[in-house]
PDB file of C-alpha atoms in Angstrom:
ATOM      1  CA  MET A1351     -20.367 212.549 125.673  1.00 68.00           C
ATOM      2  CA  CYS A1352     -16.980 210.991 126.310  1.00 88.00           C
ATOM      3  CA  TYR A1353     -16.166 207.501 127.544  1.00 91.00           C
ATOM      4  CA  THR A1354     -12.788 206.855 129.190  1.00 95.00           C
ATOM      5  CA  ILE A1355     -11.038 203.697 130.301  1.00 95.00           C
ATOM      6  CA  GLU A1356      -7.857 203.997 132.356  1.00 96.00           C
ATOM      7  CA  LYS A1357      -6.081 200.861 133.448  1.00 96.00           C
ATOM      8  CA  THR A1358      -2.644 199.763 134.613  1.00 97.00           C
ATOM      9  CA  LEU A1359      -1.731 196.303 133.392  1.00 97.00           C
ATOM     10  CA  GLU A1360       1.045 193.968 134.391  1.00 96.00           C
ATOM     11  CA  SER A1361       3.389 192.655 131.721  1.00 96.00           C
ATOM     12  CA  ASP A1362       1.915 189.182 131.565  1.00 94.00           C
ATOM     13  CA  LEU A1363      -0.482 188.505 128.692  1.00 91.00           C
ATOM     14  CA  MET A1364      -2.120 185.545 130.420  1.00 93.00           C
ATOM     15  CA  ALA A1365      -2.644 187.501 133.651  1.00 93.00           C
ATOM     16  CA  ILE A1366      -4.348 190.413 131.874  1.00 95.00           C
ATOM     17  CA  LYS A1367      -6.578 188.284 129.664  1.00 94.00           C
ATOM     18  CA  THR A1368      -9.672 188.987 131.781  1.00 95.00           C
ATOM     19  CA  ASP A1369      -8.883 192.713 131.822  1.00 95.00           C
ATOM     20  CA  LEU A1370      -8.621 192.750 128.022  1.00 94.00           C
ATOM     21  CA  ILE A1371     -11.887 190.841 127.632  1.00 95.00           C
ATOM     22  CA  ASN A1372     -13.629 193.347 129.929  1.00 95.00           C
ATOM     23  CA  ILE A1373     -12.141 196.331 128.072  1.00 95.00           C
ATOM     24  CA  GLN A1374     -13.203 194.894 124.719  1.00 94.00           C
ATOM     25  CA  SER A1375     -16.690 194.213 126.081  1.00 94.00           C
ATOM     26  CA  ASN A1376     -16.942 197.825 127.265  1.00 93.00           C
ATOM     27  CA  LEU A1377     -15.840 199.059 123.852  1.00 94.00           C
ATOM     28  CA  GLN A1378     -18.387 196.808 122.161  1.00 93.00           C
ATOM     29  CA  SER A1379     -21.157 198.340 124.276  1.00 92.00           C
ATOM     30  CA  ILE A1380     -20.336 201.886 123.145  1.00 90.00           C
ATOM     31  CA  ILE A1381     -19.007 201.435 119.593  1.00 91.00           C
ATOM     32  CA  LYS A1382     -21.815 200.221 117.364  1.00 88.00           C
ATOM     33  CA  ASP A1383     -19.923 200.161 114.066  1.00 91.00           C
ATOM     34  CA  ASP A1384     -18.327 196.722 113.533  1.00 94.00           C
ATOM     35  CA  SER A1385     -15.511 198.094 111.381  1.00 94.00           C
ATOM     36  CA  LEU A1386     -14.522 200.707 113.969  1.00 94.00           C
ATOM     37  CA  LEU A1387     -14.793 198.148 116.757  1.00 95.00           C
ATOM     38  CA  PHE A1388     -12.509 195.763 114.838  1.00 96.00           C
ATOM     39  CA  ASP A1389      -9.956 198.555 114.297  1.00 96.00           C
ATOM     40  CA  ALA A1390     -10.110 199.581 117.966  1.00 96.00           C
ATOM     41  CA  ARG A1391      -9.551 196.021 119.169  1.00 95.00           C
ATOM     42  CA  LEU A1392      -6.686 195.456 116.724  1.00 97.00           C
ATOM     43  CA  MET A1393      -5.003 198.741 117.678  1.00 97.00           C
ATOM     44  CA  LEU A1394      -5.435 197.974 121.362  1.00 96.00           C
ATOM     45  CA  ASP A1395      -4.025 194.443 121.067  1.00 95.00           C
ATOM     46  CA  GLU A1396      -1.027 195.545 119.004  1.00 95.00           C
ATOM     47  CA  LEU A1397      -0.105 198.423 121.302  1.00 96.00           C
ATOM     48  CA  ILE A1398      -0.469 196.451 124.532  1.00 97.00           C
ATOM     49  CA  CYS A1399       1.493 193.483 123.160  1.00 94.00           C
ATOM     50  CA  ASN A1400       4.159 195.857 121.864  1.00 93.00           C
ATOM     51  CA  GLY A1401       4.481 197.523 125.276  1.00 95.00           C
ATOM     52  CA  ILE A1402       4.703 194.220 127.110  1.00 96.00           C
ATOM     53  CA  ASN A1403       6.955 192.338 124.677  1.00 93.00           C
ATOM     54  CA  HIS A1404       9.265 195.056 123.377  1.00 92.00           C
ATOM     55  CA  GLY A1405       9.036 197.872 125.911  1.00 94.00           C
ATOM     56  CA  ASN A1406       8.933 195.925 129.152  1.00 97.00           C
ATOM     57  CA  LYS A1407      10.734 192.878 127.721  1.00 95.00           C
ATOM     58  CA  LYS A1408       8.045 190.644 129.306  1.00 95.00           C
ATOM     59  CA  LYS A1409       9.291 191.518 132.816  1.00 96.00           C
ATOM     60  CA  LYS A1410       6.227 190.837 134.942  1.00 94.00           C
ATOM     61  CA  GLU A1411       7.178 193.451 137.544  1.00 96.00           C
ATOM     62  CA  LYS A1412       6.929 196.212 134.928  1.00 97.00           C
ATOM     63  CA  LEU A1413       3.603 197.852 134.126  1.00 98.00           C
ATOM     64  CA  VAL A1414       1.773 199.168 131.088  1.00 98.00           C
ATOM     65  CA  ASP A1415      -0.526 202.168 131.485  1.00 98.00           C
ATOM     66  CA  LEU A1416      -3.516 202.273 129.188  1.00 98.00           C
ATOM     67  CA  LEU A1417      -5.858 205.137 128.369  1.00 98.00           C
ATOM     68  CA  ILE A1418      -8.767 204.749 125.966  1.00 97.00           C
ATOM     69  CA  GLU A1419     -10.983 207.683 125.160  1.00 96.00           C
ATOM     70  CA  VAL A1420     -14.039 207.463 122.923  1.00 95.00           C
ATOM     71  CA  SER A1421     -16.043 210.550 122.029  1.00 92.00           C
ATOM     72  CA  GLU A1422     -18.434 211.420 119.252  1.00 88.00           C
ATOM     73  CA  ASN A1423     -15.536 212.478 117.029  1.00 93.00           C
ATOM     74  CA  HIS A1424     -12.512 210.384 117.958  1.00 95.00           C
ATOM     75  CA  LEU A1425     -11.095 207.216 119.421  1.00 96.00           C
ATOM     76  CA  LYS A1426      -7.814 207.672 121.272  1.00 98.00           C
ATOM     77  CA  ILE A1427      -5.661 204.823 122.549  1.00 98.00           C
ATOM     78  CA  GLU A1428      -2.584 205.682 124.568  1.00 98.00           C
ATOM     79  CA  VAL A1429      -0.166 203.062 125.891  1.00 98.00           C
ATOM     80  CA  GLU A1430       2.895 203.747 128.009  1.00 98.00           C
ATOM     81  CA  ASP A1431       5.326 201.069 129.129  1.00 97.00           C
ATOM     82  CA  GLU A1432       8.357 201.150 131.431  1.00 97.00           C
ATOM     83  CA  GLY A1433      10.874 200.487 128.679  1.00 94.00           C
ATOM     84  CA  GLU A1434      13.682 202.716 127.487  1.00 91.00           C
ATOM     85  CA  GLY A1435      11.623 204.137 124.649  1.00 87.00           C
ATOM     86  CA  PHE A1436      12.493 204.285 120.984  1.00 80.00           C
ATOM     87  CA  ILE A1437      12.336 206.464 117.920  1.00 76.00           C
ATOM     88  CA  TYR A1438       9.658 205.418 115.450  1.00 77.00           C
ATOM     89  CA  ASN A1439      10.186 206.072 111.777  1.00 72.00           C
ATOM     90  CA  ARG A1440       7.507 204.614 109.490  1.00 72.00           C
ATOM     91  CA  ASP A1441       9.907 204.758 106.545  1.00 69.00           C
ATOM     92  CA  ASN A1442      12.322 202.301 108.190  1.00 69.00           C
ATOM     93  CA  TYR A1443       9.902 199.377 107.930  1.00 58.00           C
ATOM     94  CA  ASP A1444      10.394 197.192 104.868  1.00 61.00           C
ATOM     95  CA  PRO A1445       7.270 195.105 104.191  1.00 62.00           C
ATOM     96  CA  PHE A1446       9.264 192.878 101.840  1.00 63.00           C
ATOM     97  CA  SER A1447      11.815 191.882 104.492  1.00 64.00           C
ATOM     98  CA  LEU A1448       9.392 189.327 106.002  1.00 59.00           C
ATOM     99  CA  SER A1449      10.391 190.603 109.448  1.00 59.00           C
ATOM    100  CA  THR A1450       7.669 190.929 112.066  1.00 59.00           C
ATOM    101  CA  ASN A1451       9.575 193.608 114.008  1.00 67.00           C
ATOM    102  CA  GLY A1452       7.768 196.905 113.611  1.00 67.00           C
ATOM    103  CA  ARG A1453       4.773 195.417 111.846  1.00 79.00           C
ATOM    104  CA  GLY A1454       2.355 196.043 114.728  1.00 85.00           C
ATOM    105  CA  LEU A1455       3.208 199.726 114.894  1.00 91.00           C
ATOM    106  CA  GLN A1456       2.831 199.974 111.121  1.00 90.00           C
ATOM    107  CA  ILE A1457      -0.632 198.438 111.371  1.00 92.00           C
ATOM    108  CA  VAL A1458      -1.711 200.859 114.106  1.00 96.00           C
ATOM    109  CA  ASP A1459      -0.153 203.784 112.263  1.00 95.00           C
ATOM    110  CA  GLY A1460      -2.074 202.802 109.136  1.00 93.00           C
ATOM    111  CA  LEU A1461      -5.376 202.560 111.014  1.00 96.00           C
ATOM    112  CA  SER A1462      -4.844 205.898 112.788  1.00 97.00           C
ATOM    113  CA  ASP A1463      -5.459 209.416 111.590  1.00 97.00           C
ATOM    114  CA  GLU A1464      -2.844 210.675 114.035  1.00 97.00           C
ATOM    115  CA  PHE A1465      -0.022 208.534 115.402  1.00 96.00           C
ATOM    116  CA  TYR A1466       2.681 209.630 117.836  1.00 95.00           C
ATOM    117  CA  VAL A1467       5.526 207.879 119.575  1.00 94.00           C
ATOM    118  CA  LYS A1468       7.156 209.795 122.401  1.00 93.00           C
ATOM    119  CA  ASN A1469       9.882 207.707 124.021  1.00 92.00           C
ATOM    120  CA  ASN A1470       7.927 204.873 125.660  1.00 94.00           C
ATOM    121  CA  ARG A1471       4.429 206.273 125.033  1.00 97.00           C
ATOM    122  CA  VAL A1472       2.382 205.586 121.915  1.00 97.00           C
ATOM    123  CA  ILE A1473      -0.717 207.605 121.060  1.00 98.00           C
ATOM    124  CA  ALA A1474      -3.104 206.562 118.285  1.00 98.00           C
ATOM    125  CA  ILE A1475      -6.085 208.719 117.328  1.00 98.00           C
ATOM    126  CA  LYS A1476      -8.804 207.710 114.876  1.00 97.00           C
ATOM    127  CA  TYR A1477     -11.503 210.171 113.831  1.00 95.00           C
ATOM    128  CA  ILE A1478     -15.059 208.889 113.885  1.00 90.00           C
ATOM    129  CA  SER A1479     -18.485 210.245 113.177  1.00 78.00           C
ATOM    130  CA  ASN A1480     -21.056 210.391 115.930  1.00 62.00           C
ATOM    131  CA  ALA A1481     -23.343 208.199 113.827  1.00 50.00           C
ATOM    132  CA  ILE A1482     -21.230 205.142 114.722  1.00 56.00           C
ATOM    133  CA  TYR A1483     -20.711 205.962 118.394  1.00 51.00           C
ATOM    134  CA  MET A1484     -23.145 204.730 121.032  1.00 53.00           C
TER     135      MET A1484
END
């Protein structure tokens, strides 16, 4: 069985607060493992905030497309913004620089089993066992 959430969000964190609460509630109803649920919510928050703040530069007229797919063997979160895109290189982040730029992507990358950045689309995939799904 596969559960999918597709949503287009505006680039205003306060305006999408209810949407995010509903999405997280839906995830909580299908993901029974607290650790996986925490990771999913953290990945989701980081990727949406990244798309709004860095990709769309907080321009409210720009949109963020979200796709979440949960199956018995994986969790996939895909976020696409309307920004110019960028090249992600995990080796460029210096954790000792005390800079917050790039930290969110590093967190999601670290939580993911597969992590891809293609221009202005980020795809994070985490493998799960069916014992912790539904």
